Each structure stands twice: as structure tokens, then as C-alpha cells.
Short mmCIF file of C-alpha atoms and ligand atoms in Angstrom, two decimals:
data_model
loop_
_atom_site.label_atom_id
_atom_site.label_comp_id
_atom_site.label_asym_id
_atom_site.label_seq_id
_atom_site.Cartn_x
_atom_site.Cartn_y
_atom_site.Cartn_z
CA UNK A 24 -55.29 47.01 -28.45
CA UNK A 25 -55.31 46.78 -32.43
CA UNK A 26 -52.25 46.89 -34.23
CA UNK A 27 -52.93 47.49 -37.70
CA UNK A 28 -51.11 44.76 -40.14
CA UNK A 29 -50.90 46.99 -43.18
CA UNK A 30 -48.61 49.37 -40.86
CA UNK A 31 -46.44 46.50 -40.17
CA UNK A 32 -43.24 45.83 -41.98
CA UNK A 33 -41.01 42.91 -40.49
CA UNK A 34 -41.01 39.48 -41.58
CA UNK A 35 -39.85 36.44 -40.36
CA UNK A 36 -38.44 34.73 -43.55
CA UNK A 37 -36.82 31.43 -42.38
CA UNK A 38 -39.05 29.05 -40.32
CA UNK A 39 -39.40 24.93 -40.39
CA UNK A 40 -42.63 22.99 -39.91
CA UNK A 41 -42.95 19.42 -38.87
CA UNK A 42 -43.05 17.89 -42.55
CA UNK A 43 -38.91 18.21 -42.18
CA UNK A 44 -39.03 15.73 -39.34
CA UNK A 45 -37.07 17.87 -36.99
CA UNK A 46 -38.88 20.69 -36.08
CA UNK A 47 -42.26 20.69 -33.96
CA UNK A 48 -45.54 23.16 -33.92
CA UNK A 49 -48.01 23.53 -36.18
CA UNK A 50 -48.45 26.85 -38.74
CA UNK A 51 -50.80 28.30 -36.47
CA UNK A 52 -48.15 28.09 -33.64
CA UNK A 53 -45.57 30.12 -35.49
CA UNK A 54 -48.31 32.34 -36.79
CA UNK A 55 -49.50 33.27 -33.08
CA UNK A 56 -45.76 33.68 -32.01
CA UNK A 57 -45.70 36.45 -35.27
CA UNK A 58 -48.83 38.02 -34.53
CA UNK A 59 -47.76 38.43 -30.86
CA UNK A 60 -44.40 39.99 -31.99
CA UNK A 61 -45.73 42.30 -34.63
CA UNK A 62 -44.62 40.99 -37.45
CA UNK A 63 -46.44 41.26 -40.84
CA UNK A 64 -45.68 37.58 -41.83
CA UNK A 65 -43.75 34.46 -42.01
CA UNK A 66 -41.83 32.63 -44.99
CA UNK A 67 -42.06 29.12 -44.28
CA UNK A 68 -39.32 27.94 -45.80
CA UNK A 69 -38.74 23.94 -45.13
CA UNK A 70 -35.76 22.05 -46.37
CA UNK A 71 -36.23 20.88 -49.88
CA UNK A 72 -36.77 17.14 -51.36
CA UNK A 73 -33.74 15.63 -52.49
CA UNK A 74 -32.69 13.35 -55.56
CA UNK A 75 -32.58 9.92 -55.18
CA UNK A 76 -29.22 9.51 -54.71
CA UNK A 77 -28.78 12.08 -51.69
CA UNK A 78 -29.90 11.44 -48.28
CA UNK A 79 -33.30 12.53 -47.75
CA UNK A 80 -33.93 12.18 -43.94
CA UNK A 81 -34.83 15.84 -42.06
CA UNK A 82 -36.28 17.32 -45.03
CA UNK A 83 -39.44 17.07 -46.98
CA UNK A 84 -40.20 13.77 -48.35
CA UNK A 85 -40.20 13.38 -52.33
CA UNK A 86 -43.90 12.45 -52.08
CA UNK A 87 -45.30 14.89 -49.94
CA UNK A 88 -44.08 18.36 -51.66
CA UNK A 89 -48.08 19.05 -52.43
CA UNK A 90 -49.19 18.09 -49.05
CA UNK A 91 -46.10 21.12 -47.88
CA UNK A 92 -47.36 23.48 -50.36
CA UNK A 93 -51.20 22.83 -49.56
CA UNK A 94 -50.70 23.15 -45.32
CA UNK A 95 -48.77 26.64 -46.23
CA UNK A 96 -51.53 27.83 -48.54
CA UNK A 97 -54.53 26.71 -45.87
CA UNK A 98 -52.32 28.60 -43.07
CA UNK A 99 -52.52 31.25 -45.34
CA UNK A 100 -55.87 31.23 -45.75
CA UNK A 101 -56.67 30.68 -42.06
CA UNK A 102 -54.18 33.91 -40.89
CA UNK A 103 -55.38 36.23 -44.09
CA UNK A 104 -55.56 39.92 -42.65
CA UNK A 105 -53.76 38.62 -39.49
CA UNK A 106 -50.69 37.31 -40.21
CA UNK A 107 -49.09 37.07 -44.01
CA UNK A 108 -48.08 32.92 -44.21
CA UNK A 109 -45.82 32.89 -47.18
CA UNK A 110 -44.70 29.97 -49.24
CA UNK A 111 -41.06 29.79 -49.59
CA UNK A 112 -38.37 26.76 -49.41
CA UNK A 113 -35.00 26.09 -48.34
CA UNK A 114 -33.33 24.40 -51.10
CA UNK A 115 -30.09 22.90 -50.34
CA UNK A 116 -27.55 22.93 -53.19
CA UNK A 117 -24.61 20.64 -54.54
CA UNK A 118 -22.71 21.01 -57.83
CA UNK A 119 -24.91 19.31 -60.28
CA UNK A 120 -28.28 19.49 -58.64
CA UNK A 121 -29.36 22.63 -60.67
CA UNK A 122 -31.80 20.56 -62.92
CA UNK A 123 -33.47 18.61 -60.11
CA UNK A 124 -33.73 22.49 -58.46
CA UNK A 125 -34.72 24.11 -61.48
CA UNK A 126 -37.96 21.41 -61.32
CA UNK A 127 -38.38 21.43 -58.01
CA UNK A 128 -39.26 25.41 -58.27
CA UNK A 129 -41.40 25.16 -60.73
CA UNK A 130 -43.83 22.94 -58.95
CA UNK A 131 -45.33 25.54 -56.43
CA UNK A 132 -46.04 29.12 -56.46
CA UNK A 133 -42.87 29.80 -54.06
CA UNK A 134 -42.60 33.34 -53.23
CA UNK A 135 -39.03 33.03 -51.61
CA UNK A 136 -36.05 30.43 -52.44
CA UNK A 137 -33.25 30.41 -49.94
CA UNK A 138 -30.22 28.67 -51.08
CA UNK A 139 -28.18 26.47 -48.60
CA UNK A 140 -25.26 24.50 -48.25
CA UNK A 141 -25.13 22.24 -45.79
CA UNK A 142 -21.79 21.30 -44.92
CA UNK A 143 -22.37 19.61 -41.82
CA UNK A 144 -24.77 16.78 -43.76
CA UNK A 145 -23.73 13.85 -44.95
CA UNK A 146 -23.75 14.25 -48.85
CA UNK A 147 -21.11 17.47 -48.46
CA UNK A 148 -18.99 15.71 -45.95
CA UNK A 149 -18.51 12.58 -48.15
CA UNK A 150 -17.87 14.79 -51.12
CA UNK A 151 -15.93 17.33 -49.84
CA UNK A 152 -14.79 17.20 -46.10
CA UNK A 153 -10.74 17.22 -45.53
CA UNK A 154 -8.57 17.10 -42.68
CA UNK A 155 -7.34 20.64 -43.97
CA UNK A 156 -9.79 22.79 -42.19
CA UNK A 157 -8.77 25.68 -44.09
CA UNK A 158 -9.11 24.24 -47.68
CA UNK A 159 -12.55 22.88 -46.48
CA UNK A 160 -13.42 26.14 -45.41
CA UNK A 161 -12.42 27.91 -48.73
CA UNK A 162 -14.06 25.17 -50.85
CA UNK A 163 -17.15 26.09 -48.87
CA UNK A 164 -17.09 29.35 -50.05
CA UNK A 165 -16.35 28.74 -53.58
CA UNK A 166 -19.17 26.47 -53.34
CA UNK A 167 -21.33 29.57 -52.18
CA UNK A 168 -20.20 31.58 -54.92
CA UNK A 169 -21.29 29.26 -57.78
CA UNK A 170 -24.69 28.63 -55.69
CA UNK A 171 -25.13 32.11 -56.12
CA UNK A 172 -24.41 32.01 -59.77
CA UNK A 173 -26.87 29.18 -60.72
CA UNK A 174 -29.42 32.01 -60.57
CA UNK A 175 -31.72 29.61 -58.46
CA UNK A 176 -31.83 31.22 -55.43
CA UNK A 177 -33.05 34.48 -53.79
CA UNK A 178 -31.02 34.47 -50.59
CA UNK A 179 -28.18 32.33 -49.39
CA UNK A 180 -29.05 30.88 -45.81
CA UNK A 181 -26.46 31.26 -42.96
CA UNK A 182 -23.58 32.01 -45.07
CA UNK A 183 -20.65 31.22 -42.87
CA UNK A 184 -21.84 27.95 -41.36
CA UNK A 185 -18.93 26.17 -42.57
CA UNK A 186 -17.25 27.63 -39.38
CA UNK A 187 -19.37 25.32 -37.27
CA UNK A 188 -17.33 22.30 -38.86
CA UNK A 189 -13.89 23.16 -37.67
CA UNK A 190 -14.37 26.35 -34.97
CA UNK A 191 -11.18 26.14 -33.23
CA UNK A 192 -9.74 26.68 -36.73
CA UNK A 193 -12.10 29.56 -37.59
CA UNK A 194 -10.50 32.87 -38.24
CA UNK A 195 -11.64 35.29 -40.95
CA UNK A 196 -8.45 36.61 -41.44
CA UNK A 197 -6.79 33.31 -42.54
CA UNK A 198 -9.13 33.48 -45.70
CA UNK A 199 -9.90 36.90 -46.09
CA UNK A 200 -8.36 37.40 -49.48
CA UNK A 201 -10.38 34.20 -50.93
CA UNK A 202 -13.64 35.31 -49.11
CA UNK A 203 -13.49 38.70 -50.65
CA UNK A 204 -13.29 37.17 -54.29
CA UNK A 205 -16.28 34.86 -53.25
CA UNK A 206 -18.15 38.00 -52.00
CA UNK A 207 -17.56 39.60 -55.11
CA UNK A 208 -18.86 37.28 -57.43
CA UNK A 209 -22.04 37.00 -54.78
CA UNK A 210 -22.17 40.77 -54.77
CA UNK A 211 -22.51 40.64 -58.66
CA UNK A 212 -25.57 38.30 -58.85
CA UNK A 213 -27.95 40.58 -56.78
CA UNK A 214 -28.48 37.26 -54.56
CA UNK A 215 -28.97 38.49 -50.93
CA UNK A 216 -27.52 36.74 -47.84
CA UNK A 217 -28.95 36.28 -44.62
CA UNK A 218 -28.30 37.11 -41.32
CA UNK A 219 -29.43 33.87 -39.40
CA UNK A 220 -29.81 34.13 -36.09
CA UNK A 221 -30.62 30.49 -35.19
CA UNK A 222 -28.91 28.74 -32.25
CA UNK A 223 -29.07 25.15 -33.34
CA UNK A 224 -26.02 23.17 -32.85
CA UNK A 225 -24.18 26.63 -32.94
CA UNK A 226 -20.24 25.78 -32.05
CA UNK A 227 -19.26 29.73 -32.07
CA UNK A 228 -20.83 32.75 -30.17
CA UNK A 229 -21.91 34.46 -32.71
CA UNK A 230 -24.68 34.27 -35.59
CA UNK A 231 -24.43 33.19 -39.09
CA UNK A 232 -22.93 35.13 -40.36
CA UNK A 233 -20.49 37.14 -37.89
CA UNK A 234 -20.07 40.91 -37.66
CA UNK A 235 -16.76 40.63 -40.03
CA UNK A 236 -18.34 39.09 -43.00
CA UNK A 237 -21.60 41.31 -42.53
CA UNK A 238 -19.43 44.18 -43.02
CA UNK A 239 -17.83 42.72 -46.23
CA UNK A 240 -20.96 42.24 -47.47
CA UNK A 241 -22.18 45.76 -46.04
CA UNK A 242 -19.19 47.22 -48.35
CA UNK A 243 -20.09 45.04 -51.42
CA UNK A 244 -23.98 46.10 -51.39
CA UNK A 245 -24.91 42.63 -50.80
CA UNK A 246 -28.64 42.87 -49.81
CA UNK A 247 -29.48 41.22 -46.27
CA UNK A 248 -32.27 39.21 -45.34
CA UNK A 249 -32.57 38.54 -41.48
CA UNK A 250 -33.96 34.94 -40.61
CA UNK A 251 -34.34 32.94 -37.31
CA UNK A 252 -34.29 29.54 -38.96
CA UNK A 253 -37.01 28.48 -36.11
CA UNK A 254 -37.31 24.86 -35.68
CA UNK A 255 -40.23 25.85 -33.14
CA UNK A 256 -42.39 28.48 -32.68
CA UNK A 257 -41.11 30.46 -29.71
CA UNK A 258 -37.67 31.10 -31.82
CA UNK A 259 -39.91 33.34 -34.56
CA UNK A 260 -38.17 36.64 -34.62
CA UNK A 261 -36.98 36.06 -31.42
CA UNK A 262 -33.68 38.00 -31.93
CA UNK A 263 -35.10 40.15 -34.57
CA UNK A 264 -34.62 43.25 -32.81
CA UNK A 265 -30.95 43.13 -31.91
CA UNK A 266 -30.06 41.85 -35.20
CA UNK A 267 -31.89 44.92 -36.90
CA UNK A 268 -29.50 47.03 -34.76
CA UNK A 269 -26.48 45.07 -35.03
CA UNK A 270 -26.87 45.94 -39.32
CA UNK A 271 -27.86 49.53 -38.46
CA UNK A 272 -24.32 49.73 -36.31
CA UNK A 273 -22.54 48.12 -38.90
CA UNK A 274 -24.03 50.58 -41.77
CA UNK A 275 -26.70 48.87 -43.71
CA UNK A 276 -29.82 51.09 -44.71
CA UNK A 277 -32.35 48.13 -45.58
CA UNK A 278 -33.25 44.80 -44.64
CA UNK A 279 -35.14 42.65 -47.47
CA UNK A 280 -37.84 40.07 -47.97
CA UNK A 281 -39.11 38.59 -51.32
CA UNK A 282 -42.36 38.63 -52.97
CA UNK A 283 -42.83 36.49 -56.17
CA UNK A 284 -39.03 36.31 -55.97
CA UNK A 285 -38.83 39.54 -56.31
CA UNK A 286 -36.71 41.49 -53.54
CA UNK A 287 -38.37 44.43 -51.47
CA UNK A 288 -36.29 46.74 -49.23
CA UNK A 289 -37.18 48.06 -45.94
CA UNK A 290 -35.38 50.82 -44.32
CA UNK A 291 -33.87 49.27 -40.91
CA UNK A 292 -35.13 52.12 -39.13
CA UNK A 293 -38.84 51.49 -40.15
CA UNK A 294 -38.23 48.29 -39.44
CA UNK A 295 -37.10 48.88 -35.92
CA UNK A 296 -40.17 51.23 -35.58
CA UNK A 297 -42.60 48.69 -36.59
CA UNK A 298 -41.75 46.34 -33.89
CA UNK A 299 -41.78 49.02 -31.54
CA UNK A 300 -45.33 49.04 -32.08
CA UNK A 301 -45.37 45.67 -30.75
CA UNK A 302 -44.53 47.59 -27.31
CA UNK A 303 -47.07 49.88 -27.34
CA UNK A 304 -49.66 47.20 -28.31
CA UNK A 305 -48.82 44.83 -25.70
CA UNK A 306 -48.38 46.84 -22.96
CA UNK A 307 -51.56 48.65 -23.23
CA UNK A 308 -53.60 45.88 -23.54
CA UNK A 309 -54.19 45.65 -20.05
CA UNK A 310 -55.61 48.66 -19.86
CA UNK A 311 -58.22 47.64 -22.12
CA UNK A 312 -61.61 46.63 -20.56
CA UNK A 313 -64.28 44.93 -22.13
CA UNK A 314 -65.60 41.11 -22.25
CA UNK A 315 -64.01 40.29 -25.73
CA UNK A 316 -60.53 41.19 -25.84
CA UNK A 317 -59.80 38.59 -28.39
CA UNK A 318 -62.13 39.70 -30.82
CA UNK A 319 -60.83 43.06 -30.03
CA UNK A 320 -57.41 42.13 -31.24
CA UNK A 321 -58.26 40.26 -34.26
CA UNK A 322 -60.44 42.69 -35.72
ZN1 ZN B 21 -33.88 22.18 -40.13
ZN1 ZN B 22 -33.79 26.44 -42.39
#
């Protein structure tokens, strides 16, 4: 059964590669899962290199950025016509990093730049961690709004990641006024926010962000992208159907992805329908006869 790639609408927008040192599987393995799950493509968004004075473990080494870019471009060629393999990057932001990131983002033809504040990492903790959980959480959301206002990013990754630092002291209602102010600031930049369905080291039984924040985003018209944050191939778009249904229930009309750093919106109903083509395709596959099913599928 051939599923026409042109008719598909869903992308996996957030995956990692072994070049960050804590993900496994080749890009071919990721693309294969994307093909199997009927995605139109995948955005490769590995962790950016950092300036000299910051921790550089767990990310693309400073002298290997061109190798990363070439790997993604090559996978794009290999999978052309089957799965779009698109060059992106997940860029960490800390106050003052703007010149570094401006230069970095000019070094390749990135189609999508995902901004992250990794508040669990040593640099952020060293600079901002306090015993006062609420103050720490509020500081994080101030930073998130500042990150959006730099204009460096298309979307903000896992936007309530801070809840995992003091999970027992996480309650949206405690910082609601401040949160709304920060979300208003983000909304006025036009920067999207991610619904991150990754499970890695998750302290709370909800995605990032949870439903309350998703509702606040929707009320403000903040565009939403869905990403799995896959660090291994099997995680690609694993929760995409339930994420789309959740967004639909909350009232979102569209989900977004980026091409050439420009936002493209897909109606959620279309995205759900596109994934259902997958079911038709894979169920009918065993019914097909013929000696070369592999050739048939890729043709
Ligand atoms: Zn990672
Ligand atoms: Zn990530």
C-alpha cells in the first residue's frame, strides 16, 4: 500500500541525534519510524553548541556543527520523496547569549529554531536556583518571555519544564497572575509554544506544558507546535494522535510547523485525518500480494 507523501500533513518537529551524546539511533532509523507512522517529515533539532564559558556536555560540540548540518542534509537527500528530513536546531538561551545565537543561526540554513531554557542544567541552576520554589518558577517564566522577545526563536520548547525542578511545589494557581503576564508578552511576539510529549526524566504525570497552560495559550492565540523530543527512534510521534486530540478538545484549531523560519498552520482535523491514512495503509498491507512489497511501498 502506497501512502502518497504529498497528502500527508504531520511532522515530527523535535528529535535528537547521537551527536548530542545522549540520544541513540541513526537519522535513517528515525526517518523509518516517521514513514511507518505516516508522517510527512521530521525536524532534526539537536542541542546547540554553547559558548566557551558554559557547560558543553550533552550537545553538539562547537567544532562539529558543520558535521551535524551535513548529516541532516545527507539524510534529507537519502529520504527525498518519502520522508522530509529537515534541518533545525534546539538552541539554549540564557540572558546575554544573544550574540552567540545570532551568529550560530546564520551558520546554516536552519528551517526551524526551537528555543529552550533548560533550567535543570548546571549553568541555569548555578545562576538562578534558589530555595524559594515559587520565586524560581516565576523567574523561569520571566526568562521564557524574554527569550521570545529576543526574536531568535520560532517556538519555545517544553515551556513549563520548571515544574520538574520542584514537582511537589508546582501549582499553576500559585503563579497564575505572573504566568498570564508572561504569556501575554509571548503572545505579542508571535512566537509559538511547544506541546512536548517527551517522557524523559518527567517528574509529573502530564506533558509539558499541562492542560491549564495550554488553555491559557489558546486563549491568547499562541500558536502550538507538537514535538516528541525523541532521543530514540521509537519515540518519534509516539503520542501525536493523543496530543492532537487533546489540543482539539481544548479548542485549538491548528497546529504549526516552520519552513524557512516561517510558520505554517495545519488544521487539527486535517492532521488527525492524515494520521488515519496510516491505519488504512498498514491494515491493508498484509492483504497485498506480490514479490516486492518493499519496492511497492517506497515507490
Ligand atoms: Zn536532549
Ligand atoms: Zn529537545
